[in-house]
Short mmCIF file of C-alpha atoms and ligand atoms in Angstrom, two decimals:
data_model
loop_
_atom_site.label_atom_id
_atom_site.label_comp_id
_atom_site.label_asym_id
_atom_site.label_seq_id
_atom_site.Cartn_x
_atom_site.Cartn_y
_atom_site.Cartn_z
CA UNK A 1 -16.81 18.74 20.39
CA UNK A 2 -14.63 19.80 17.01
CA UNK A 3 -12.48 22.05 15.55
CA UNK A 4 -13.88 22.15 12.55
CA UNK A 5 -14.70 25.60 10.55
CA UNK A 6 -17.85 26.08 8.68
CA UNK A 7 -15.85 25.89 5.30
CA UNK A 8 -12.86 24.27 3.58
CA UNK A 9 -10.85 23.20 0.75
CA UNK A 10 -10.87 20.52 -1.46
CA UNK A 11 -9.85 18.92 -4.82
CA UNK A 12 -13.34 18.28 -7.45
CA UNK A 13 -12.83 15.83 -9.87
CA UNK A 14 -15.76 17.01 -11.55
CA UNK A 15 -15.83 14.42 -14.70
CA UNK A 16 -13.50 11.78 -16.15
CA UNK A 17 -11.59 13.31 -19.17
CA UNK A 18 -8.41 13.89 -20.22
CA UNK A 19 -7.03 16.14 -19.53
CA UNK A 20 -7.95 16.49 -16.16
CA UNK A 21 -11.49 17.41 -14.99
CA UNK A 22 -10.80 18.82 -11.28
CA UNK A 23 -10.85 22.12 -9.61
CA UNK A 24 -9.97 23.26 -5.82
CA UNK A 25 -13.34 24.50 -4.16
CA UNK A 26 -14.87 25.80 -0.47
CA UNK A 27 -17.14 23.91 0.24
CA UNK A 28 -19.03 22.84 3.52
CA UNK A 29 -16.87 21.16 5.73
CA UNK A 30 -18.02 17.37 6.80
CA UNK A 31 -19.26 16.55 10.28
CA UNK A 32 -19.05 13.13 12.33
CA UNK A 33 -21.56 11.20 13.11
CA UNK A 34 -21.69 7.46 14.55
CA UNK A 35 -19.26 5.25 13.40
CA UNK A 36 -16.96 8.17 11.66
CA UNK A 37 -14.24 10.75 12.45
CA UNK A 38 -13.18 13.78 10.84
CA UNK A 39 -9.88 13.93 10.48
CA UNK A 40 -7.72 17.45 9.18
CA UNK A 41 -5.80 15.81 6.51
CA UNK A 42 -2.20 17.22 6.81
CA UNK A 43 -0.67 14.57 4.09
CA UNK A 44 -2.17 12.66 2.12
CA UNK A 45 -0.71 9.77 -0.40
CA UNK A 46 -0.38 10.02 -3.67
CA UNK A 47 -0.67 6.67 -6.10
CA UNK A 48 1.71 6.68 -8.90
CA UNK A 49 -1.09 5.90 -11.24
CA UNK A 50 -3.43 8.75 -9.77
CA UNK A 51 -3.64 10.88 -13.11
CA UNK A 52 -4.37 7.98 -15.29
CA UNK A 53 -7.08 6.15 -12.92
CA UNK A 54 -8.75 9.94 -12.72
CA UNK A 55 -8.13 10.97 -16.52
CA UNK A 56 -10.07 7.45 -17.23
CA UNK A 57 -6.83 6.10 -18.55
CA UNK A 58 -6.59 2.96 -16.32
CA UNK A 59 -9.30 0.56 -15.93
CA UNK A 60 -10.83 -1.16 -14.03
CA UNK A 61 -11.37 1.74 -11.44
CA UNK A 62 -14.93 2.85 -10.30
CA UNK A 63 -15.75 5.82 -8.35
CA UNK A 64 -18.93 8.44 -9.04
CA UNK A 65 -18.47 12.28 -9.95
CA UNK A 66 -18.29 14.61 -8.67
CA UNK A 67 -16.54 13.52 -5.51
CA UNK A 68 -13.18 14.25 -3.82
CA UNK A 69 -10.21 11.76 -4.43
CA UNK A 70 -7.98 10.65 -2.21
CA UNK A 71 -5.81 7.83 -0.59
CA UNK A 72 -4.13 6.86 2.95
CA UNK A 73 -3.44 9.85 5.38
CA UNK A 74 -2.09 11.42 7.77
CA UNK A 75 -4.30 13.38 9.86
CA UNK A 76 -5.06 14.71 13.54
CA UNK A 77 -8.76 13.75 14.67
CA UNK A 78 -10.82 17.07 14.01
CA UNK A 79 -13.85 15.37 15.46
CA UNK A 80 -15.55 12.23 16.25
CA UNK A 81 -19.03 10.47 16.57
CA UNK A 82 -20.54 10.33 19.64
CA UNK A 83 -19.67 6.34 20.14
CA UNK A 84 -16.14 7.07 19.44
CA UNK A 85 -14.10 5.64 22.57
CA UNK A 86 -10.45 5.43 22.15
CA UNK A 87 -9.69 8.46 19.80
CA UNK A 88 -9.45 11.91 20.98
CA UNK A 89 -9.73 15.68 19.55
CA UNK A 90 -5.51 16.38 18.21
CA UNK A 91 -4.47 13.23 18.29
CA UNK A 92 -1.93 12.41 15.21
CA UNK A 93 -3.91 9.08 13.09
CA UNK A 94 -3.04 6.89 10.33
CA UNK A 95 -5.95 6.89 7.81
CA UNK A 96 -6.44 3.53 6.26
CA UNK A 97 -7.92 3.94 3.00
CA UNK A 98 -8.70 0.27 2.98
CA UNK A 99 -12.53 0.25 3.84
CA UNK A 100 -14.55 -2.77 4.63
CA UNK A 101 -18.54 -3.17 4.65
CA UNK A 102 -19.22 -3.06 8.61
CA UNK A 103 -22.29 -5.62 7.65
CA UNK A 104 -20.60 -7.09 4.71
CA UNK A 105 -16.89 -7.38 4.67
CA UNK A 106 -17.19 -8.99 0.87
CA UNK A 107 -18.10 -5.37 0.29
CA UNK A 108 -15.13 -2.95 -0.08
CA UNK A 109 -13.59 -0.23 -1.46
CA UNK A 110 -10.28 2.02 -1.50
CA UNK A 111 -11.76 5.10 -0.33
CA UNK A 112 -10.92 8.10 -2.92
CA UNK A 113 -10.03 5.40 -5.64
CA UNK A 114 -12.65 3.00 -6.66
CA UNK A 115 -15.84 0.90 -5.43
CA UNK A 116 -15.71 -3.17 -5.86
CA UNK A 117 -17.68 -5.37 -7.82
CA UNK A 118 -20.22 -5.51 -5.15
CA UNK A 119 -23.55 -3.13 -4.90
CA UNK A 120 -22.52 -2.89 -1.03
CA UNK A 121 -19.62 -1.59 -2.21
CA UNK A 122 -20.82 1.30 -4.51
CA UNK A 123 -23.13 2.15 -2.21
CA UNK A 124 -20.57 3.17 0.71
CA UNK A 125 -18.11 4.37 -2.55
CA UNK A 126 -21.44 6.95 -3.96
CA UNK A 127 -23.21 7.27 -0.14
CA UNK A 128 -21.20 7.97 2.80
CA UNK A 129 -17.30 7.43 2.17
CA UNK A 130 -17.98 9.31 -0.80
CA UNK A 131 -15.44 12.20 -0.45
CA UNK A 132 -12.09 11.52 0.26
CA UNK A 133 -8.67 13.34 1.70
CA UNK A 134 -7.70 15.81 -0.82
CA UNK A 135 -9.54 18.12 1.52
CA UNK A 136 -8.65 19.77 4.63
CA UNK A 137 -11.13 17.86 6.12
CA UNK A 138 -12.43 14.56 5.50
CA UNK A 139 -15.01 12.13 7.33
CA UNK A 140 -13.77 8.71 7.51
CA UNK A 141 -14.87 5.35 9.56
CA UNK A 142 -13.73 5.14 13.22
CA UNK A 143 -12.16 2.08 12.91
CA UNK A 144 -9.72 3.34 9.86
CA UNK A 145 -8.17 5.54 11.85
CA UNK A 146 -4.89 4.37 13.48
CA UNK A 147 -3.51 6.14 16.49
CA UNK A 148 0.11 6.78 16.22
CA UNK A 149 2.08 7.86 18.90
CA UNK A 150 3.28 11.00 17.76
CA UNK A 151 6.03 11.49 20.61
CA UNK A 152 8.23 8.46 19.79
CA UNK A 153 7.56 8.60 15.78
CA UNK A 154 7.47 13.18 15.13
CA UNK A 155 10.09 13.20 18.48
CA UNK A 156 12.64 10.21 19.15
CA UNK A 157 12.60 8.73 16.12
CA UNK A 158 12.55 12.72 14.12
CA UNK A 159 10.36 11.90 11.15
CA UNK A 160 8.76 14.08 9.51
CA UNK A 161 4.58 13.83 8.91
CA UNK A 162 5.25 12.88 4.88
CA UNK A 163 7.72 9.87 6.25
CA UNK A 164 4.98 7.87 7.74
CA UNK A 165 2.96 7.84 4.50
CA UNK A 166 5.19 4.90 3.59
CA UNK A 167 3.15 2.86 6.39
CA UNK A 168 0.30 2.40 3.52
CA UNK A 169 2.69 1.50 0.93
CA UNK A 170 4.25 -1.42 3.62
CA UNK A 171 0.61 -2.53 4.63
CA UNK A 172 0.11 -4.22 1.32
CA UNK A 173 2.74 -6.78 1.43
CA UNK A 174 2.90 -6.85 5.35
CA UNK A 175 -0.91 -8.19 4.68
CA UNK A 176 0.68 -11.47 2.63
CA UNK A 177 3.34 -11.89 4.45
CA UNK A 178 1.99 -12.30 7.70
CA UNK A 179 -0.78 -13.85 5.96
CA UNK A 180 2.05 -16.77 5.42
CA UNK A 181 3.22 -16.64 8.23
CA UNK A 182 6.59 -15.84 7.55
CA UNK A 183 8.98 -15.94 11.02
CA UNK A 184 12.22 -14.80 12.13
CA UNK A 185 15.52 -16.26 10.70
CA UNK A 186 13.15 -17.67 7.62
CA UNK A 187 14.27 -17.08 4.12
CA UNK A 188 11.61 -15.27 1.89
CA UNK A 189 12.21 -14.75 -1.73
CA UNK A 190 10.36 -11.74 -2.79
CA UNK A 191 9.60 -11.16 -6.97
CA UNK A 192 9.46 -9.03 -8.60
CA UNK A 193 11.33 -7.09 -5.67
CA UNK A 194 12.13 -3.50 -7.47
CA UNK A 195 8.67 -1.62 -7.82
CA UNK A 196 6.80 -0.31 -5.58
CA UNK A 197 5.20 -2.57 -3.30
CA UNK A 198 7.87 -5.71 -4.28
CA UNK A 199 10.38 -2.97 -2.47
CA UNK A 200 8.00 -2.36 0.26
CA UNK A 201 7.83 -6.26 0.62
CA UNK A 202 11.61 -6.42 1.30
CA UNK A 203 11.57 -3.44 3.81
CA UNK A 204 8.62 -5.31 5.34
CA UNK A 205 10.27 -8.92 5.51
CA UNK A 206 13.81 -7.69 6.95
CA UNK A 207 11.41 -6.17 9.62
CA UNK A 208 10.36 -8.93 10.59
CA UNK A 209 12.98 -10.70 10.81
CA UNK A 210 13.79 -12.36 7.39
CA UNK A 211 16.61 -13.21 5.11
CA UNK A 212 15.57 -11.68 1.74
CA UNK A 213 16.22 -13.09 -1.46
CA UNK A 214 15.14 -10.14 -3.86
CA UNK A 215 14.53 -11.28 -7.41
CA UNK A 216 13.92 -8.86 -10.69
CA UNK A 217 14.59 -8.72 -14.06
CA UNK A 218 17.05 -5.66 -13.63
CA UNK A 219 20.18 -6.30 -12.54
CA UNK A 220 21.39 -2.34 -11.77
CA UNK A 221 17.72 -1.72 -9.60
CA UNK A 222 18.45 -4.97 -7.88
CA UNK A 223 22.24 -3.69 -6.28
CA UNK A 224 19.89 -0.76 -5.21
CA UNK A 225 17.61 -3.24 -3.07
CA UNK A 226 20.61 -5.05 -2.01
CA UNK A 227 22.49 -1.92 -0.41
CA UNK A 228 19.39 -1.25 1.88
CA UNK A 229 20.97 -4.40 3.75
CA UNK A 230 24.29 -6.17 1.97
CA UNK A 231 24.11 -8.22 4.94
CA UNK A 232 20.54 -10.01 4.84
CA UNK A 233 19.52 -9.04 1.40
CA UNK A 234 21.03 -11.18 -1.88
CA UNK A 235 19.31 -11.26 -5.52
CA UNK A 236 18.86 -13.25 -8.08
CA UNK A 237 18.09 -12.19 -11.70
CA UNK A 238 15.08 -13.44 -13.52
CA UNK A 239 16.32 -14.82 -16.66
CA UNK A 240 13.75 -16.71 -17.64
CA UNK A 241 15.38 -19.92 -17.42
CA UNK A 242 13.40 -21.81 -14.72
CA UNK A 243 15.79 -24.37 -14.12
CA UNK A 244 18.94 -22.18 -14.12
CA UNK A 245 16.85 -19.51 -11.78
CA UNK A 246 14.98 -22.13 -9.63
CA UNK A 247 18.89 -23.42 -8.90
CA UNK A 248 20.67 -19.72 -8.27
CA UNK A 249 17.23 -19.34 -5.83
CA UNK A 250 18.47 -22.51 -3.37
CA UNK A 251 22.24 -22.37 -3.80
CA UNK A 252 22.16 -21.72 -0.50
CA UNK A 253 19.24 -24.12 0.61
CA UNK A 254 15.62 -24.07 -0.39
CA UNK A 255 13.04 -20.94 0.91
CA UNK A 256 10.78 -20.98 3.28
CA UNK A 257 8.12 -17.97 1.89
CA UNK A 258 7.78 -16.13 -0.99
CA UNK A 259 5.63 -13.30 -2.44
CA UNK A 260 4.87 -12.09 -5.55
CA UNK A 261 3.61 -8.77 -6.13
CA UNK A 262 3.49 -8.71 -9.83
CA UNK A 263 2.03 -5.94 -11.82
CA UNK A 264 -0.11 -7.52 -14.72
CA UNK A 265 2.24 -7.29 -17.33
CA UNK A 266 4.26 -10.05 -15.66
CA UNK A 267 1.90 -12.85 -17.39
CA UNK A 268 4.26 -14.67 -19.00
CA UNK A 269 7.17 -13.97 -16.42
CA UNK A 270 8.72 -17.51 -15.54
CA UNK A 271 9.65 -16.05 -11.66
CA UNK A 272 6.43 -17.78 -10.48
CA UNK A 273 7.39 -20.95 -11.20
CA UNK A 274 10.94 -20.86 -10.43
CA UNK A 275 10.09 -19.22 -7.19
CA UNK A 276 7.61 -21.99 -6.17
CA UNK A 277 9.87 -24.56 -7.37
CA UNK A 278 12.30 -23.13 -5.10
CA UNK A 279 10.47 -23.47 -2.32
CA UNK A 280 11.30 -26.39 0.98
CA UNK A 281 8.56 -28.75 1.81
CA UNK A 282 5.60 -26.92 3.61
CA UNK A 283 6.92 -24.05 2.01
CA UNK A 284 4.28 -21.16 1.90
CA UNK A 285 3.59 -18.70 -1.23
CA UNK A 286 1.34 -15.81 -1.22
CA UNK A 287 0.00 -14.47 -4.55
CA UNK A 288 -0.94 -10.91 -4.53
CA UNK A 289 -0.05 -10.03 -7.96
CA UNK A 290 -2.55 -8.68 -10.73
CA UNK A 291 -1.54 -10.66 -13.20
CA UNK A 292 -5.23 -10.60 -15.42
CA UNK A 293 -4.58 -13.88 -17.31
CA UNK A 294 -4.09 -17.35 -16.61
CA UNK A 295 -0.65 -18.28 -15.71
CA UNK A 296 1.28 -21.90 -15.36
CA UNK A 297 1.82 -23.05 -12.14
CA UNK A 298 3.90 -26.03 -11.06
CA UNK A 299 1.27 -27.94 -9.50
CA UNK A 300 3.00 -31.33 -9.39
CA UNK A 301 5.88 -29.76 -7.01
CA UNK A 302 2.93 -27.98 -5.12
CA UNK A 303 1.30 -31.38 -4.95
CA UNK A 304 4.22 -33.18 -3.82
CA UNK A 305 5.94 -30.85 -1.58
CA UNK A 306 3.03 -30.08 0.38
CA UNK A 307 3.14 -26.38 -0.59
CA UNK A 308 0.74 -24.10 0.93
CA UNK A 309 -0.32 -21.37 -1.80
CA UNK A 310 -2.86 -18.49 -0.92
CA UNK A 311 -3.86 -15.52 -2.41
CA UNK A 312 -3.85 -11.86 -0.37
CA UNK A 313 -5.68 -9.07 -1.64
CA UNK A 314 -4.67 -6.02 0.83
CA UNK A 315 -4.58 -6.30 4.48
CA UNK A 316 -6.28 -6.88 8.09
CA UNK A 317 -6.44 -4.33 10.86
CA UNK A 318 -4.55 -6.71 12.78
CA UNK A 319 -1.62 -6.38 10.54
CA UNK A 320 -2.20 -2.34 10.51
CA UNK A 321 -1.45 -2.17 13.86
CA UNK A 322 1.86 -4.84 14.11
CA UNK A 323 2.81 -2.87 11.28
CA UNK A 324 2.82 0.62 13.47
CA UNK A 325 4.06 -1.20 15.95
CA UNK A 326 6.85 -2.09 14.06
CA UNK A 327 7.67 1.20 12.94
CA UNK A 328 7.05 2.95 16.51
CA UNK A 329 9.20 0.28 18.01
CA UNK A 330 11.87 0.94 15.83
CA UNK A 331 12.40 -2.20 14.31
CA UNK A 332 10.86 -0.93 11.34
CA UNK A 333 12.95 2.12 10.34
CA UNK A 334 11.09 5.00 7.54
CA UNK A 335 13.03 8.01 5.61
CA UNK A 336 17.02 7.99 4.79
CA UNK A 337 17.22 5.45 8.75
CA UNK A 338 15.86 2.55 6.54
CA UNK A 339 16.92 3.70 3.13
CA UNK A 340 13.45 5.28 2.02
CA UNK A 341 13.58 8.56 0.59
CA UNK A 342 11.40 10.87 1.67
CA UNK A 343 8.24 12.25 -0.50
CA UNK A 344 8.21 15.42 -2.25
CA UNK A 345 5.46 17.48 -0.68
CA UNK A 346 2.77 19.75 -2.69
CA UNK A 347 0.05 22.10 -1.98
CA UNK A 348 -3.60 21.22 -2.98
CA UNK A 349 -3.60 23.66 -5.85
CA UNK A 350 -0.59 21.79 -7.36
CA UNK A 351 -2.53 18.51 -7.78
CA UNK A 352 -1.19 18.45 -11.29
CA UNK A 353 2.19 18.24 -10.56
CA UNK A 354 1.87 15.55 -7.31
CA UNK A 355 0.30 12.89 -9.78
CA UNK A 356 3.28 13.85 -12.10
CA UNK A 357 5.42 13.35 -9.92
CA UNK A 358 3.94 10.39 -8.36
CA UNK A 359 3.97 8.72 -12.16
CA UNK A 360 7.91 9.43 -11.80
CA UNK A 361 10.26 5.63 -12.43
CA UNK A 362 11.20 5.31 -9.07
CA UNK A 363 14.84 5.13 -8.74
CA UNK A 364 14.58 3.74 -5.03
CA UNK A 365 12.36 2.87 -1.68
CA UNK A 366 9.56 5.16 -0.80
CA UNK A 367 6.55 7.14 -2.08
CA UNK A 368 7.48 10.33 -4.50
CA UNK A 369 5.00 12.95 -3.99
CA UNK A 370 2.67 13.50 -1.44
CA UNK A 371 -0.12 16.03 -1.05
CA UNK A 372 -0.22 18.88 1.89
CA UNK A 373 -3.87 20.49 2.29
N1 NAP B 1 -2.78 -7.94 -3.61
C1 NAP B 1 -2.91 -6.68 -3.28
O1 NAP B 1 -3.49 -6.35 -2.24
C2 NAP B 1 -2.31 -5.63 -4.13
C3 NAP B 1 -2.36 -4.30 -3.72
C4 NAP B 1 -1.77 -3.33 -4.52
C5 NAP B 1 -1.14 -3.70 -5.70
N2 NAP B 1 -1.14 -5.01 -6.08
C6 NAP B 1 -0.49 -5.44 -7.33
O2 NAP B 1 0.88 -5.11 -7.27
C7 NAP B 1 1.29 -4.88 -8.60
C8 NAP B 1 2.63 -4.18 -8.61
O3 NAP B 1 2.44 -2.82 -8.24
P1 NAP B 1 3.67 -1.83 -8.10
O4 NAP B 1 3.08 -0.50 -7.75
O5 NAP B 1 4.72 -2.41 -7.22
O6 NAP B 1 4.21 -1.77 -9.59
P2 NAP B 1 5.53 -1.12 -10.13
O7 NAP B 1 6.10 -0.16 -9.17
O8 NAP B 1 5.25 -0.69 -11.52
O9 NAP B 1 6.53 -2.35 -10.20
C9 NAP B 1 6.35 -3.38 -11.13
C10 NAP B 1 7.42 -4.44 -10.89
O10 NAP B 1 7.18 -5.50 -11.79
C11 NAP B 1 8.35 -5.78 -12.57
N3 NAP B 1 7.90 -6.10 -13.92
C12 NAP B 1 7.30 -5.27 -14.81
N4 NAP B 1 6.96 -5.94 -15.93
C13 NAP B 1 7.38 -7.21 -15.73
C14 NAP B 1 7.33 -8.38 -16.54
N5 NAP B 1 6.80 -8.36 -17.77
N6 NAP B 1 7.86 -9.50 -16.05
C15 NAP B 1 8.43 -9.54 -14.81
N7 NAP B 1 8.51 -8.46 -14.01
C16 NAP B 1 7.99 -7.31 -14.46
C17 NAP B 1 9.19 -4.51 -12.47
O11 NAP B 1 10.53 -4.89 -12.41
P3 NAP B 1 11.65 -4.72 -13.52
O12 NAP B 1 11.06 -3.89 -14.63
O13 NAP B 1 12.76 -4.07 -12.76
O14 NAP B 1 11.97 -6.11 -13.90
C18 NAP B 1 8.83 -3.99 -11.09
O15 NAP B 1 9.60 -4.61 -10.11
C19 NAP B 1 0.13 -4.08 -9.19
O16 NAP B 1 0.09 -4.24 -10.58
C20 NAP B 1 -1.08 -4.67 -8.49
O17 NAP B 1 -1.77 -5.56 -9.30
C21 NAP B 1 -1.70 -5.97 -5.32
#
C-alpha cells in the first residue's frame, strides 16, 4: 500500500558550478521495493557547508549529476517494501543519512552528500540511494529509518518537526562518545567545544551523564557553552601553552574521556596534546577530527598511562536509537528546553537562501536552516 502520487517535487543539481547549477522539477515520484521505504520528507537538514560542497567549492566530496541532494530527515513512511516489518504507512521516522553497504559495511556513503573511496560505495551513491530528500518524496533503506514516537516528542514534550533535526547533528559525537565508553559522574573534556558538532558533543555528554570540561580558543563563545549548564559545564581556554593548559584541564583532578572534533584547520592546535596529557590512567580519547595532516601526539604519556586512543568516524545504529531514546525519554532535552535554538525553516524553491543561511557563524547550539518540501 502507499500514499504516494504519480508526481512530485524536487531540487536538480544538474552540474557542479558556481554559481549554483540546480533547479526545482516534477518528476516521477520513487516507489519501494525490498529493503527500502519511501518516506514524505517534511524537513530535511541542511549542512552549513551545503553551497560550497554543491558549487564544487569544498573537496573531497563525490556524488554524480544529475541527482537530488540531501541530508538527515524527518519524514512519515509514505510506503514500504514488501519485507518491511516494524514500520508502518504515517508513522513519523528519523532518516539517517548515514548509509552502510548491506554486503559490505567498508562501503559507505552520506546519502545526498558524497560516495567513499570504495567502488561499493559509488555504486549505491550513482545506483540506488542515488536521489536524496530535497524531494517530497524520497526512497531510502529500511533500516535508516528510525521510528520516533511522535506522541511523547510532537505532544508531551511540544517540539516542533524542525527541533528533532538536531538528533543528526548529536549522532556524530554520541557515536565517539559511547564509542569510549564514557559513564555517568565521569569527567569528559570536549575540544574544540564551540562549533558545531564540539557543541553537539557537550549537549550529548551532559546527557549522559557527564561533567563537561568545554575547551576553545574563544573565550566569549565558551561563556555561551557554559550557560547551557553553569552547574556541570566549566572551560578552559586553549592558549597554546601545553603545560599551562594541560594544568588548568586537572585543577580539579585528571579526566576520564575526551573528544576532539576538530575541523582540519586545527593542525597545529596544541589542545590534542594537552587534552591527552590531561587525561587519568586508563583514560580513553576518541579522535574524530579531520585534521588532514600529521599531528604530534604524546605517545610516551599514552604509553605510560595506559591510555586507550581510538578513532570514530560517524556512528552505529545502536547509538541512533540510545540517542532517541535519550531525547524521547527526556533526558536529552532539544529547542530553547536544552538551550538549542530552533532552525529557520524554508520552502524548496528557496534552496538558495537555506544553504545561506546554513553557512551563517553560529552564535549558539543547534542547526540554522532547515528545508520544508
Ligand atoms: N568523525 C566524524 O564522524 C565526523 C563527522 C562530521 C564532522 N567531523 C569533523 O568535525 C569537524 C568540525 O566540524 P564542525 O561542523 O563542528 O565545524 P565548525 O562548526 O566550523 O567548528 C569548528 C571548531 O573548531 C575550532 N577551530 C577552528 N579553527 C581552529 C584552529 N586552527 N585551532 C583550534 N580550534 C579551531 C572552532 O573554535 P574557535 O574558532 O571558537 O576556537 C570551532 O569550535 C569537521 O571539520 C569534520 O572533519 C567528523
Amino acid at each position: 500500500m502507499s500514499t504516494i502520487p504519480p508526481k512530485h517535487r524536487a531540487l536538480i543539481l544538474n552540474s557542479t558550478r558556481d554559481p549554483l547549477d540546480i533547479s526545482v522539477v516534477e518528476q516521477t515520484s520513487p516507489q519501494a521495493g525490498p529493503g527500502s521505504a519511501v518516506i514524505r520528507v517534511l524537513s530535511a537538514a541542511v549542512l552549513s557547508y551545503a553551497g560550497e560542497v554543491y558549487s564544487g567549492h569544498k573537496q573531497p566530496y563525490q556524488y554524480p549529476t544529475p541527482f537530488i541532494p540531501g541530508s538527515s530527515a524527518i519524514g512519515r513512511i509514505a510506503a514500504v517494501g514488501p519485507d518491511a516489518t516494524l514500520l508502518k504507512l504515517g508513522q513519523l521516522v528519523f532518516f539517517d543519512s548515514y548509509i552502510v553497504g548491506r554486503d559490505d559495511p567498508t562501503s559507505l556513503i552520506l546519502h545526498g552528500l558524497t560516495s567513499g573511496p570504495t567502488v561499493g560505495s559509488r555504486v549505491m551513491m550513482e545506483g540506488e540511494w542515488r536521489d536524496s530528500t530535497y524531494a517530497e518524496y524520497a526512497k531510502v533503506p529500511l533500516e535508516n529509518c528510525f521510528p520516533l514516537d511522535e506522541a511523547r516528542l510532537l505532544g508531551d514534550l511540544r517540539y516542533k518537526i524542525e527541533d528533532l533535526i538536531y538528533i543528526g547533528a548529536l549522532s556524530v559525537p554520541f557515536g565517539g562518545l559511547r564509542d569510549i565508553g564514557v559513564k555517568v559522574g565521569e569527567k569528559v573534556i570536549v575540544a574544540p567545544a564551540t562549533g558545531a558538532f564540539g557543541g553537539a558533543a557537550v549537549i550529548a555528554a551532559l546527557a549522559m551523564g557527564a561533567r563537561v570540561v568545554a575547551m576553545g580558543r574563544n573565550a566569549e563563545a565558551l561563556e555561551r557553552v557554559k550557560a547551557v549548564n553553569p552547574d556541570r559545564i566549566s572551560v578552559v581556554l586553549n592558549t597554546g601553552d601545553v603545560t599551562a593548559d594541560t594544568k588548568e584541564l586537572t585543577k580539579d583532578g585528571p579526566a576520564d574521556g575526551f573528544l576532539d572534533i576538530s575541523p582540519r584547520e586545527a593542525v597545529t592546535s596544541t589542545h590534542l596534546q594537552s587534552c591527552i596529557l590531561a587525561l587519568r590512567r586508563e583514560g580513553r580519547a576518541s579522535l574524530m577530527g579531520g585534521q588532514l595532516d600529521l599531528v604530534p601526539m604524546p605517545i610516551r604519556t599514552i604509553m605510560r598511562y595506559d591510555l586507550t586512543v581510538k578513532g570514530k568516524w560517524m556512528y552505529t545504529k545502536d547509538d541512533m536509537r540510545v540517542l532517541i531514546s535519550l531525547v524521547e525519554t527526556g533526558y536529552l532535552k532539544l529547542s530553547e528546553a536544552g538551550g538549542i535554538q530552533t532552525a529557520r525553516t524554508f520552502p524548496l524553491e528557496d534552496f538558495a537562501a537555506a544553504f545561506n543561511a546554513a553557512a551563517e557563524k553560529r552564535k549558539g547550539f543547534g542547526v540554522e536552516a532547515v528545508i520544508a518540501p
